PDB file of C-alpha atoms (C1' of nucleotides) in Angstrom:
ATOM      1  CA  MET A  12      15.545  16.971 -16.777  1.00 39.00           C
ATOM      2  CA  THR A  13      13.937  13.887 -15.438  1.00 38.00           C
ATOM      3  CA  MET A  14      12.222  14.009 -12.478  1.00 38.00           C
ATOM      4  CA  GLY A  15      10.901  10.297 -11.761  1.00 38.00           C
ATOM      5  CA  LEU A  16      13.299   8.918  -9.336  1.00 40.00           C
ATOM      6  CA  SER A  17      12.294  10.285  -6.299  1.00 45.00           C
ATOM      7  CA  SER A  18       8.875   8.743  -5.599  1.00 62.00           C
ATOM      8  CA  SER A  19       9.746   4.977  -5.648  1.00 70.00           C
ATOM      9  CA  GLY A  20       6.643   3.659  -4.490  1.00 69.00           C
ATOM     10  CA  GLU A  21       4.525   5.273  -7.018  1.00 74.00           C
ATOM     11  CA  GLN A  22       7.224   4.028  -9.242  1.00 78.00           C
ATOM     12  CA  ARG A  23       6.805   0.242  -8.175  1.00 82.00           C
ATOM     13  CA  ARG A  24       3.395   0.216  -9.135  1.00 82.00           C
ATOM     14  CA  SER A  25       3.881   0.977 -12.504  1.00 84.00           C
ATOM     15  CA  GLN A  26       6.354  -1.586 -12.364  1.00 88.00           C
ATOM     16  CA  LEU A  27       3.278  -4.097 -10.879  1.00 90.00           C
ATOM     17  CA  LEU A  28       0.879  -3.339 -13.116  1.00 89.00           C
ATOM     18  CA  ARG A  29       2.710  -4.921 -16.354  1.00 90.00           C
ATOM     19  CA  GLY A  30       2.563  -8.144 -15.063  1.00 90.00           C
ATOM     20  CA  VAL A  31      -1.515  -8.300 -14.353  1.00 93.00           C
ATOM     21  CA  LEU A  32      -2.585  -5.598 -16.033  1.00 93.00           C
ATOM     22  CA  ASP A  33      -3.525  -7.730 -19.707  1.00 94.00           C
ATOM     23  CA  LEU A  34      -4.650 -10.505 -16.738  1.00 95.00           C
ATOM     24  CA  CYS A  35      -6.873  -7.892 -15.659  1.00 94.00           C
ATOM     25  CA  LEU A  36      -8.236  -6.546 -18.620  1.00 95.00           C
ATOM     26  CA  LEU A  37      -9.214  -9.966 -19.749  1.00 96.00           C
ATOM     27  CA  SER A  38     -11.105 -10.430 -16.305  1.00 95.00           C
ATOM     28  CA  LEU A  39     -13.453  -8.115 -16.351  1.00 95.00           C
ATOM     29  CA  ILE A  40     -14.313  -9.031 -20.375  1.00 96.00           C
ATOM     30  CA  ALA A  41     -14.729 -12.655 -18.998  1.00 95.00           C
ATOM     31  CA  GLU A  42     -17.725 -10.971 -17.412  1.00 93.00           C
ATOM     32  CA  ARG A  43     -19.302  -9.016 -19.941  1.00 94.00           C
ATOM     33  CA  PRO A  44     -18.075  -7.341 -23.131  1.00 96.00           C
ATOM     34  CA  ARG A  45     -16.467  -4.119 -22.186  1.00 95.00           C
ATOM     35  CA  TYR A  46     -15.281  -0.975 -24.028  1.00 95.00           C
ATOM     36  CA  GLY A  47     -11.823   1.120 -23.433  1.00 93.00           C
ATOM     37  CA  PHE A  48     -13.145   3.907 -21.250  1.00 89.00           C
ATOM     38  CA  GLU A  49     -14.584   1.713 -18.669  1.00 91.00           C
ATOM     39  CA  PHE A  50     -11.755  -0.562 -17.818  1.00 91.00           C
ATOM     40  CA  THR A  51      -9.601   2.119 -15.868  1.00 85.00           C
ATOM     41  CA  GLN A  52     -12.832   2.713 -14.348  1.00 84.00           C
ATOM     42  CA  ALA A  53     -13.616  -0.782 -13.503  1.00 87.00           C
ATOM     43  CA  LEU A  54      -9.975  -0.912 -12.210  1.00 86.00           C
ATOM     44  CA  ALA A  55     -10.044   2.426 -10.179  1.00 83.00           C
ATOM     45  CA  ALA A  56     -12.937   0.663  -8.237  1.00 82.00           C
ATOM     46  CA  GLY A  57     -11.348  -2.568  -7.663  1.00 82.00           C
ATOM     47  CA  GLY A  58      -8.657  -0.539  -6.076  1.00 78.00           C
ATOM     48  CA  LEU A  59      -5.900  -0.262  -8.827  1.00 81.00           C
ATOM     49  CA  GLU A  60      -6.065   3.481  -9.479  1.00 75.00           C
ATOM     50  CA  LEU A  61      -3.608   3.827 -12.096  1.00 72.00           C
ATOM     51  CA  ILE A  62      -3.797   3.844 -16.069  1.00 74.00           C
ATOM     52  CA  SER A  63      -4.222   6.424 -18.217  1.00 83.00           C
ATOM     53  CA  ASP A  64      -5.891   5.017 -21.212  1.00 88.00           C
ATOM     54  CA  GLY A  65      -3.084   5.769 -22.981  1.00 91.00           C
ATOM     55  CA  SER A  66      -2.064   2.057 -21.684  1.00 92.00           C
ATOM     56  CA  VAL A  67      -5.644   0.320 -22.058  1.00 95.00           C
ATOM     57  CA  TYR A  68      -6.058   1.014 -25.483  1.00 95.00           C
ATOM     58  CA  PRO A  69      -2.300  -0.376 -27.134  1.00 95.00           C
ATOM     59  CA  LEU A  70      -2.650  -3.518 -24.745  1.00 96.00           C
ATOM     60  CA  LEU A  71      -6.138  -3.979 -25.720  1.00 96.00           C
ATOM     61  CA  ALA A  72      -4.913  -3.900 -29.519  1.00 96.00           C
ATOM     62  CA  ARG A  73      -2.487  -6.185 -28.319  1.00 95.00           C
ATOM     63  CA  MET A  74      -4.246  -8.980 -26.856  1.00 96.00           C
ATOM     64  CA  GLU A  75      -6.770  -8.521 -30.067  1.00 96.00           C
ATOM     65  CA  ARG A  76      -3.948  -8.883 -32.567  1.00 95.00           C
ATOM     66  CA  ALA A  77      -2.877 -12.089 -30.308  1.00 94.00           C
ATOM     67  CA  GLY A  78      -5.961 -13.455 -30.743  1.00 95.00           C
ATOM     68  CA  LEU A  79      -7.326 -13.199 -27.257  1.00 96.00           C
ATOM     69  CA  ILE A  80     -10.150 -10.739 -27.229  1.00 97.00           C
ATOM     70  CA  SER A  81     -12.173 -10.053 -30.406  1.00 97.00           C
ATOM     71  CA  SER A  82     -14.370  -6.151 -30.874  1.00 96.00           C
ATOM     72  CA  TYR A  83     -17.164  -5.231 -32.484  1.00 96.00           C
ATOM     73  CA  ARG A  84     -18.944  -1.431 -32.351  1.00 94.00           C
ATOM     74  CA  ALA A  85     -22.235  -0.296 -31.065  1.00 93.00           C
ATOM     75  CA  PRO A  86     -23.268   2.961 -30.532  1.00 90.00           C
ATOM     76  CA  SER A  87     -22.808   4.690 -27.327  1.00 86.00           C
ATOM     77  CA  ALA A  88     -25.304   4.498 -24.732  1.00 81.00           C
ATOM     78  CA  SER A  89     -24.889   8.265 -23.438  1.00 81.00           C
ATOM     79  CA  GLY A  90     -24.312  10.270 -26.633  1.00 80.00           C
ATOM     80  CA  GLY A  91     -20.697  10.317 -28.419  1.00 84.00           C
ATOM     81  CA  ALA A  92     -18.405   8.873 -30.420  1.00 87.00           C
ATOM     82  CA  PRO A  93     -19.311   4.992 -31.169  1.00 92.00           C
ATOM     83  CA  ARG A  94     -18.129   2.426 -28.296  1.00 94.00           C
ATOM     84  CA  LYS A  95     -15.519  -0.469 -29.290  1.00 96.00           C
ATOM     85  CA  TYR A  96     -16.403  -3.635 -27.058  1.00 97.00           C
ATOM     86  CA  TYR A  97     -14.630  -6.534 -26.397  1.00 97.00           C
ATOM     87  CA  ARG A  98     -15.125  -9.957 -25.582  1.00 96.00           C
ATOM     88  CA  LEU A  99     -12.868 -12.967 -24.954  1.00 97.00           C
ATOM     89  CA  THR A 100     -12.472 -15.529 -28.030  1.00 97.00           C
ATOM     90  CA  GLU A 101     -11.548 -19.468 -26.427  1.00 96.00           C
ATOM     91  CA  ASP A 102      -7.798 -18.696 -26.636  1.00 95.00           C
ATOM     92  CA  GLY A 103      -8.473 -15.826 -24.550  1.00 96.00           C
ATOM     93  CA  ARG A 104     -10.494 -18.087 -21.553  1.00 96.00           C
ATOM     94  CA  ALA A 105      -7.373 -20.258 -21.653  1.00 95.00           C
ATOM     95  CA  GLU A 106      -5.264 -17.735 -21.464  1.00 95.00           C
ATOM     96  CA  LEU A 107      -7.372 -16.298 -18.475  1.00 95.00           C
ATOM     97  CA  THR A 108      -7.760 -19.646 -16.661  1.00 94.00           C
ATOM     98  CA  ARG A 109      -3.516 -20.369 -16.777  1.00 93.00           C
ATOM     99  CA  GLY A 110      -2.261 -16.457 -16.072  1.00 94.00           C
ATOM    100  CA  ARG A 111      -4.721 -16.849 -13.045  1.00 94.00           C
ATOM    101  CA  ASP A 112      -2.640 -19.800 -11.931  1.00 93.00           C
ATOM    102  CA  GLU A 113       0.568 -18.289 -12.610  1.00 92.00           C
ATOM    103  CA  TRP A 114      -0.478 -15.216 -10.667  1.00 94.00           C
ATOM    104  CA  HIS A 115      -1.853 -17.327  -7.694  1.00 94.00           C
ATOM    105  CA  ALA A 116       1.073 -18.990  -7.783  1.00 92.00           C
ATOM    106  CA  PHE A 117       3.672 -16.142  -8.308  1.00 93.00           C
ATOM    107  CA  ALA A 118       2.028 -14.539  -5.600  1.00 94.00           C
ATOM    108  CA  GLY A 119       2.447 -17.102  -3.158  1.00 93.00           C
ATOM    109  CA  GLN A 120       6.096 -17.452  -3.673  1.00 92.00           C
ATOM    110  CA  VAL A 121       6.771 -13.733  -3.030  1.00 93.00           C
ATOM    111  CA  GLY A 122       4.592 -13.277  -0.130  1.00 94.00           C
ATOM    112  CA  ARG A 123       6.526 -16.287   1.692  1.00 92.00           C
ATOM    113  CA  ILE A 124       9.988 -14.778   0.716  1.00 92.00           C
ATOM    114  CA  LEU A 125       8.578 -10.857   2.277  1.00 93.00           C
ATOM    115  CA  ASP A 126       7.020 -13.200   5.124  1.00 88.00           C
ATOM    116  CA  ASP A 127      10.000 -15.653   5.869  1.00 81.00           C
ATOM    117  CA  PHE A 128      12.908 -12.697   5.411  1.00 76.00           C
ATOM    118  CA  ALA A 129      11.793  -9.766   6.277  1.00 58.00           C
ATOM    119  CA  SER A 130      10.843 -10.113   9.933  1.00 55.00           C
ATOM    120  CA  THR A 131      13.723 -12.306  10.704  1.00 50.00           C
ATOM    121  CA  GLY A 132      16.012  -9.264  12.421  1.00 48.00           C
ATOM    122  CA  ASP A 133      13.405  -8.614  15.163  1.00 48.00           C
ATOM    123  CA  ASP A 134      15.434  -5.538  16.231  1.00 46.00           C
ATOM    124  CA  THR A 135      12.092  -3.500  17.005  1.00 43.00           C
ATOM    125  CA  PRO A 136      10.209  -5.400  19.789  1.00 38.00           C
TER     126      PRO A 136
ATOM    127  CA  MET B  14       3.778 -21.320 -37.199  1.00 38.00           C
ATOM    128  CA  THR B  15       3.393 -17.933 -35.176  1.00 35.00           C
ATOM    129  CA  MET B  16       6.349 -18.312 -32.906  1.00 38.00           C
ATOM    130  CA  GLY B  17       7.397 -14.590 -31.457  1.00 37.00           C
ATOM    131  CA  LEU B  18       4.270 -14.443 -29.067  1.00 40.00           C
ATOM    132  CA  SER B  19       3.690 -18.292 -27.975  1.00 43.00           C
ATOM    133  CA  SER B  20       5.324 -17.442 -24.576  1.00 62.00           C
ATOM    134  CA  SER B  21       2.726 -15.253 -23.089  1.00 72.00           C
ATOM    135  CA  GLY B  22       3.066 -17.464 -19.643  1.00 70.00           C
ATOM    136  CA  GLU B  23       7.048 -16.619 -19.975  1.00 76.00           C
ATOM    137  CA  GLN B  24       6.692 -13.456 -20.652  1.00 80.00           C
ATOM    138  CA  ARG B  25       4.470 -12.284 -17.380  1.00 84.00           C
ATOM    139  CA  ARG B  26       7.076 -13.683 -15.878  1.00 84.00           C
ATOM    140  CA  SER B  27       9.673 -11.108 -16.410  1.00 86.00           C
ATOM    141  CA  GLN B  28       6.679  -8.390 -16.079  1.00 89.00           C
ATOM    142  CA  LEU B  29       5.366  -9.614 -12.773  1.00 90.00           C
ATOM    143  CA  LEU B  30       9.213  -9.530 -11.363  1.00 90.00           C
ATOM    144  CA  ARG B  31       9.514  -5.802 -12.029  1.00 90.00           C
ATOM    145  CA  GLY B  32       7.636  -5.008  -9.556  1.00 90.00           C
ATOM    146  CA  VAL B  33       8.764  -7.113  -6.588  1.00 94.00           C
ATOM    147  CA  LEU B  34      12.340  -8.016  -7.745  1.00 94.00           C
ATOM    148  CA  ASP B  35      13.948  -5.013  -5.344  1.00 94.00           C
ATOM    149  CA  LEU B  36      11.074  -5.805  -2.298  1.00 95.00           C
ATOM    150  CA  CYS B  37      12.864  -9.560  -2.437  1.00 95.00           C
ATOM    151  CA  LEU B  38      15.996  -8.511  -2.566  1.00 95.00           C
ATOM    152  CA  LEU B  39      15.623  -6.377   0.344  1.00 96.00           C
ATOM    153  CA  SER B  40      13.869  -9.249   2.079  1.00 95.00           C
ATOM    154  CA  LEU B  41      16.473 -11.392   1.481  1.00 95.00           C
ATOM    155  CA  ILE B  42      19.259  -9.392   2.423  1.00 96.00           C
ATOM    156  CA  ALA B  43      16.870  -7.982   5.692  1.00 95.00           C
ATOM    157  CA  GLU B  44      17.989 -11.239   6.941  1.00 94.00           C
ATOM    158  CA  ARG B  45      21.534 -11.154   6.783  1.00 95.00           C
ATOM    159  CA  PRO B  46      24.131  -9.567   4.353  1.00 96.00           C
ATOM    160  CA  ARG B  47      24.580 -11.156   1.520  1.00 96.00           C
ATOM    161  CA  TYR B  48      26.629 -11.070  -1.898  1.00 96.00           C
ATOM    162  CA  GLY B  49      25.101 -11.063  -5.565  1.00 93.00           C
ATOM    163  CA  PHE B  50      25.695 -15.041  -6.193  1.00 89.00           C
ATOM    164  CA  GLU B  51      23.352 -15.693  -3.170  1.00 91.00           C
ATOM    165  CA  PHE B  52      20.706 -13.913  -4.636  1.00 92.00           C
ATOM    166  CA  THR B  53      19.601 -16.056  -7.514  1.00 86.00           C
ATOM    167  CA  GLN B  54      19.763 -19.476  -5.622  1.00 85.00           C
ATOM    168  CA  ALA B  55      17.721 -17.925  -2.586  1.00 88.00           C
ATOM    169  CA  LEU B  56      14.946 -16.836  -5.018  1.00 88.00           C
ATOM    170  CA  ALA B  57      15.154 -19.914  -6.954  1.00 85.00           C
ATOM    171  CA  ALA B  58      14.987 -22.215  -3.814  1.00 84.00           C
ATOM    172  CA  GLY B  59      12.233 -19.918  -3.234  1.00 84.00           C
ATOM    173  CA  GLY B  60      10.190 -20.794  -6.370  1.00 81.00           C
ATOM    174  CA  LEU B  61      11.177 -17.994  -8.064  1.00 83.00           C
ATOM    175  CA  GLU B  62      13.445 -19.696 -10.806  1.00 77.00           C
ATOM    176  CA  LEU B  63      14.126 -16.622 -12.892  1.00 73.00           C
ATOM    177  CA  ILE B  64      16.859 -14.438 -13.011  1.00 76.00           C
ATOM    178  CA  SER B  65      20.406 -14.197 -14.692  1.00 83.00           C
ATOM    179  CA  ASP B  66      23.142 -12.203 -12.489  1.00 89.00           C
ATOM    180  CA  GLY B  67      22.355  -9.728 -15.388  1.00 91.00           C
ATOM    181  CA  SER B  68      19.007  -8.374 -13.826  1.00 93.00           C
ATOM    182  CA  VAL B  69      20.373  -8.979 -10.331  1.00 95.00           C
ATOM    183  CA  TYR B  70      23.690  -7.078 -10.279  1.00 96.00           C
ATOM    184  CA  PRO B  71      22.548  -3.828 -12.055  1.00 96.00           C
ATOM    185  CA  LEU B  72      19.522  -3.597  -9.520  1.00 96.00           C
ATOM    186  CA  LEU B  73      21.817  -3.816  -6.804  1.00 96.00           C
ATOM    187  CA  ALA B  74      24.019  -0.728  -7.956  1.00 96.00           C
ATOM    188  CA  ARG B  75      20.502   1.039  -7.992  1.00 95.00           C
ATOM    189  CA  MET B  76      19.586   0.177  -4.907  1.00 96.00           C
ATOM    190  CA  GLU B  77      22.693   1.320  -3.230  1.00 96.00           C
ATOM    191  CA  ARG B  78      23.080   4.514  -5.370  1.00 94.00           C
ATOM    192  CA  ALA B  79      19.463   4.988  -3.583  1.00 94.00           C
ATOM    193  CA  GLY B  80      20.919   4.628  -0.426  1.00 95.00           C
ATOM    194  CA  LEU B  81      18.745   1.492   0.520  1.00 96.00           C
ATOM    195  CA  ILE B  82      21.552  -1.120   1.073  1.00 97.00           C
ATOM    196  CA  SER B  83      25.258  -0.332   1.708  1.00 97.00           C
ATOM    197  CA  SER B  84      28.507  -2.669   0.216  1.00 96.00           C
ATOM    198  CA  TYR B  85      31.553  -4.202   1.408  1.00 96.00           C
ATOM    199  CA  ARG B  86      34.245  -6.504   0.576  1.00 94.00           C
ATOM    200  CA  ALA B  87      34.967  -9.843   1.648  1.00 93.00           C
ATOM    201  CA  PRO B  88      37.265 -12.554   0.850  1.00 91.00           C
ATOM    202  CA  SER B  89      35.405 -15.353  -0.770  1.00 88.00           C
ATOM    203  CA  ALA B  90      35.112 -18.388   1.568  1.00 83.00           C
ATOM    204  CA  SER B  91      35.385 -21.255  -1.108  1.00 82.00           C
ATOM    205  CA  GLY B  92      38.179 -19.577  -3.313  1.00 80.00           C
ATOM    206  CA  GLY B  93      38.017 -16.839  -5.650  1.00 85.00           C
ATOM    207  CA  ALA B  94      37.161 -13.387  -6.507  1.00 88.00           C
ATOM    208  CA  PRO B  95      36.285 -11.297  -3.099  1.00 93.00           C
ATOM    209  CA  ARG B  96      32.763 -11.407  -2.697  1.00 95.00           C
ATOM    210  CA  LYS B  97      30.251  -8.162  -2.345  1.00 96.00           C
ATOM    211  CA  TYR B  98      28.152  -8.547   0.489  1.00 97.00           C
ATOM    212  CA  TYR B  99      25.223  -6.203   0.732  1.00 97.00           C
ATOM    213  CA  ARG B 100      22.840  -5.466   3.959  1.00 96.00           C
ATOM    214  CA  LEU B 101      20.642  -2.619   4.726  1.00 97.00           C
ATOM    215  CA  THR B 102      20.400   0.770   5.507  1.00 97.00           C
ATOM    216  CA  GLU B 103      17.483   2.539   7.963  1.00 96.00           C
ATOM    217  CA  ASP B 104      16.466   3.569   4.353  1.00 95.00           C
ATOM    218  CA  GLY B 105      16.402   0.269   3.332  1.00 96.00           C
ATOM    219  CA  ARG B 106      14.449  -0.875   5.931  1.00 96.00           C
ATOM    220  CA  ALA B 107      11.995   1.733   6.540  1.00 95.00           C
ATOM    221  CA  GLU B 108      11.547   1.181   2.099  1.00 94.00           C
ATOM    222  CA  LEU B 109      11.412  -2.830   2.315  1.00 95.00           C
ATOM    223  CA  THR B 110       8.367  -2.098   5.032  1.00 94.00           C
ATOM    224  CA  ARG B 111       6.556   0.320   2.860  1.00 93.00           C
ATOM    225  CA  GLY B 112       7.329  -2.071  -0.109  1.00 93.00           C
ATOM    226  CA  ARG B 113       5.616  -4.930   1.674  1.00 94.00           C
ATOM    227  CA  ASP B 114       2.505  -3.247   2.569  1.00 93.00           C
ATOM    228  CA  GLU B 115       1.967  -2.179  -1.223  1.00 92.00           C
ATOM    229  CA  TRP B 116       2.380  -5.853  -2.084  1.00 94.00           C
ATOM    230  CA  HIS B 117       0.371  -7.191   0.323  1.00 93.00           C
ATOM    231  CA  ALA B 118      -2.340  -4.019  -1.038  1.00 92.00           C
ATOM    232  CA  PHE B 119      -1.826  -4.690  -4.580  1.00 92.00           C
ATOM    233  CA  ALA B 120      -2.154  -8.900  -4.700  1.00 94.00           C
ATOM    234  CA  GLY B 121      -4.957  -8.149  -2.715  1.00 93.00           C
ATOM    235  CA  GLN B 122      -6.684  -6.177  -5.385  1.00 91.00           C
ATOM    236  CA  VAL B 123      -5.656  -8.137  -7.997  1.00 93.00           C
ATOM    237  CA  GLY B 124      -6.222 -11.314  -6.330  1.00 93.00           C
ATOM    238  CA  ARG B 125     -10.030  -9.762  -5.962  1.00 91.00           C
ATOM    239  CA  ILE B 126     -10.784  -8.490  -9.745  1.00 91.00           C
ATOM    240  CA  LEU B 127      -9.248 -12.391 -10.977  1.00 92.00           C
ATOM    241  CA  ASP B 128     -11.506 -13.987  -8.582  1.00 88.00           C
ATOM    242  CA  ASP B 129     -14.829 -12.011  -8.793  1.00 81.00           C
ATOM    243  CA  PHE B 130     -15.241 -11.429 -12.616  1.00 75.00           C
ATOM    244  CA  ALA B 131     -13.340 -14.620 -14.078  1.00 58.00           C
ATOM    245  CA  SER B 132     -15.570 -16.914 -13.213  1.00 55.00           C
ATOM    246  CA  THR B 133     -18.941 -15.420 -13.833  1.00 49.00           C
ATOM    247  CA  GLY B 134     -19.495 -16.639 -17.597  1.00 48.00           C
ATOM    248  CA  ASP B 135     -19.507 -20.360 -17.210  1.00 47.00           C
ATOM    249  CA  ASP B 136     -20.830 -21.219 -21.091  1.00 46.00           C
ATOM    250  CA  THR B 137     -17.761 -23.473 -22.093  1.00 44.00           C
ATOM    251  CA  PRO B 138     -19.538 -25.643 -24.571  1.00 40.00           C
TER     252      PRO B 138
ATOM    253  C1'  DG C  10      53.333 -20.218 -16.117  1.00 96.95           C
ATOM    254  C1'  DC C  11      48.502 -21.752 -17.465  1.00 96.95           C
ATOM    255  C1'  DC C  12      44.180 -23.186 -16.670  1.00 96.95           C
ATOM    256  C1'  DA C  13      39.796 -23.882 -13.913  1.00 96.95           C
ATOM    257  C1'  DC C  14      36.943 -21.655 -11.033  1.00 96.95           C
ATOM    258  C1'  DT C  15      34.361 -17.964  -8.498  1.00 96.95           C
ATOM    259  C1'  DA C  16      32.502 -13.848  -8.602  1.00 96.95           C
ATOM    260  C1'  DC C  17      31.433  -9.204 -10.051  1.00 96.95           C
ATOM    261  C1'  DC C  18      29.785  -5.775 -14.032  1.00 96.95           C
ATOM    262  C1'  DT C  19      28.430  -3.971 -18.539  1.00 96.95           C
ATOM    263  C1'  DT C  20      26.192  -3.752 -23.337  1.00 96.95           C
ATOM    264  C1'  DG C  21      22.393  -3.961 -27.037  1.00 96.95           C
ATOM    265  C1'  DC C  22      17.882  -5.412 -27.434  1.00 96.95           C
ATOM    266  C1'  DG C  23      13.038  -6.075 -26.549  1.00 96.95           C
ATOM    267  C1'  DG C  24       8.395  -5.010 -24.229  1.00 96.95           C
ATOM    268  C1'  DT C  25       5.645  -1.738 -22.360  1.00 96.95           C
ATOM    269  C1'  DG C  26       3.704   1.989 -18.708  1.00 96.95           C
ATOM    270  C1'  DC C  27       2.823   6.817 -19.099  1.00 96.95           C
ATOM    271  C1'  DA C  28       2.038  11.862 -20.400  1.00 96.95           C
ATOM    272  C1'  DA C  29       0.396  14.216 -23.793  1.00 96.95           C
ATOM    273  C1'  DG C  30      -1.692  14.980 -27.545  1.00 96.95           C
ATOM    274  C1'  DG C  31      -4.635  14.120 -31.665  1.00 96.95           C
ATOM    275  C1'  DT C  32      -8.781  12.281 -34.097  1.00 96.95           C
ATOM    276  C1'  DA C  33     -13.866  11.211 -34.562  1.00 96.95           C
ATOM    277  C1'  DG C  34     -18.850  10.730 -33.599  1.00 96.95           C
ATOM    278  C1'  DT C  35     -22.858  13.145 -31.129  1.00 96.95           C
ATOM    279  C1'  DG C  36     -26.040  16.328 -29.309  1.00 96.95           C
ATOM    280  C1'  DG C  37     -27.456  20.762 -27.240  1.00 96.95           C
ATOM    281  C1'  DC C  38     -27.449  25.547 -27.726  1.00 96.95           C
ATOM    282  C1'  DT C  39     -27.937  30.061 -30.241  1.00 96.95           C
TER     283       DT C  39
ATOM    284  C1'  DA D  23     -26.992  26.297 -40.109  1.00 96.95           C
ATOM    285  C1'  DG D  24     -23.240  26.635 -37.469  1.00 96.95           C
ATOM    286  C1'  DC D  25     -20.476  25.866 -32.899  1.00 96.95           C
ATOM    287  C1'  DC D  26     -18.919  23.722 -28.590  1.00 96.95           C
ATOM    288  C1'  DA D  27     -19.101  20.913 -24.958  1.00 96.95           C
ATOM    289  C1'  DC D  28     -18.719  15.629 -24.312  1.00 96.95           C
ATOM    290  C1'  DT D  29     -17.780  10.854 -25.506  1.00 96.95           C
ATOM    291  C1'  DA D  30     -14.909   7.648 -26.702  1.00 96.95           C
ATOM    292  C1'  DC D  31     -10.612   6.163 -29.429  1.00 96.95           C
ATOM    293  C1'  DC D  32      -6.156   5.830 -30.775  1.00 96.95           C
ATOM    294  C1'  DT D  33      -0.747   6.959 -31.296  1.00 96.95           C
ATOM    295  C1'  DT D  34       3.867   9.428 -30.321  1.00 96.95           C
ATOM    296  C1'  DG D  35       7.938  10.091 -27.987  1.00 96.95           C
ATOM    297  C1'  DC D  36      10.278   8.505 -23.452  1.00 96.95           C
ATOM    298  C1'  DA D  37      12.268   6.184 -19.994  1.00 96.95           C
ATOM    299  C1'  DC D  38      12.543   2.212 -17.563  1.00 96.95           C
ATOM    300  C1'  DC D  39      14.259  -2.600 -16.967  1.00 96.95           C
ATOM    301  C1'  DG D  40      14.596  -7.775 -17.369  1.00 96.95           C
ATOM    302  C1'  DC D  41      17.628 -10.599 -20.023  1.00 96.95           C
ATOM    303  C1'  DA D  42      21.080 -12.986 -22.790  1.00 96.95           C
ATOM    304  C1'  DA D  43      25.624 -12.706 -24.106  1.00 96.95           C
ATOM    305  C1'  DG D  44      30.030 -11.544 -23.106  1.00 96.95           C
ATOM    306  C1'  DG D  45      33.793  -9.278 -20.538  1.00 96.95           C
ATOM    307  C1'  DT D  46      37.280  -8.138 -16.361  1.00 96.95           C
ATOM    308  C1'  DA D  47      39.366  -9.757 -12.040  1.00 96.95           C
ATOM    309  C1'  DG D  48      40.986 -12.733  -8.296  1.00 96.95           C
ATOM    310  C1'  DT D  49      42.677 -17.089  -6.442  1.00 96.95           C
ATOM    311  C1'  DG D  50      44.639 -21.954  -6.040  1.00 96.95           C
ATOM    312  C1'  DG D  51      46.039 -26.249  -8.349  1.00 96.95           C
ATOM    313  C1'  DC D  52      48.512 -28.433 -11.704  1.00 96.95           C
TER     314       DC D  52
END
DNA sequence: GCCACTACCTTGCGGTGCAAGGTAGTGGCT
DNA sequence: AGCCACTACCTTGCACCGCAAGGTAGTGGC
């Protein structure tokens, strides 16, 4: 049976990620070319402990198919399978800029809704 | 022409909503009891032009089933079918508080990732 | 009696995060 | 040479949910 409904907090986290995960990856790639394993580490370092690589790799594949990023192979620096590095295309950079604006607008609107209404009933002095 | 994938902006909006829609509804209900039609209007007024009632009603039903809100019927003030008003339970209020904190933390982390990395490479020709 | 309006709810679809598992390349150790 | 551990990439099946479209129900005007 399913047991997924118990923790609404963790569940919300998954849902929140949906809207911004691609943007975060684009942003990380914008700094410098990166490979799959790096993303989960970098996101966790930024406070977003989240994603199994099972979420990252399909998303990278989707974005490459959409022309937002391109990839090249390079040997691993620490002994192992060769890495697949991704870098931004111009479309990807444009999408990042647009997406960042969208995010800021969205975050502002949500914050306002949560702040304006949530504390109206002040029955907990 | 590549039609299907072009609306990544609109699509992202849908995905962004997933994480916060329940919280927004809770916040709106926290101010005062509301009924279904009000939510889309209130959210649109807050800048989130988004949701057909097809998204709101199932979510309200889910939250009621989860014990976060409770409902009662009242006759419509403007002639029509009776309205179903929702109000917060104590669990709902706690969930709203917790969710608001989660949202602020999450928004901060995402904003930091987008700001810290996105503008590093300025090699636009 | 019929129509228009308000309001609520359901159905099928598409997209996607996630856990788990599978594939492939490298080098150390015996 | 062979084996094992590690790095790294990718795929599969599942469950969730916003959305568009359509259906149901109650009220009052004509």
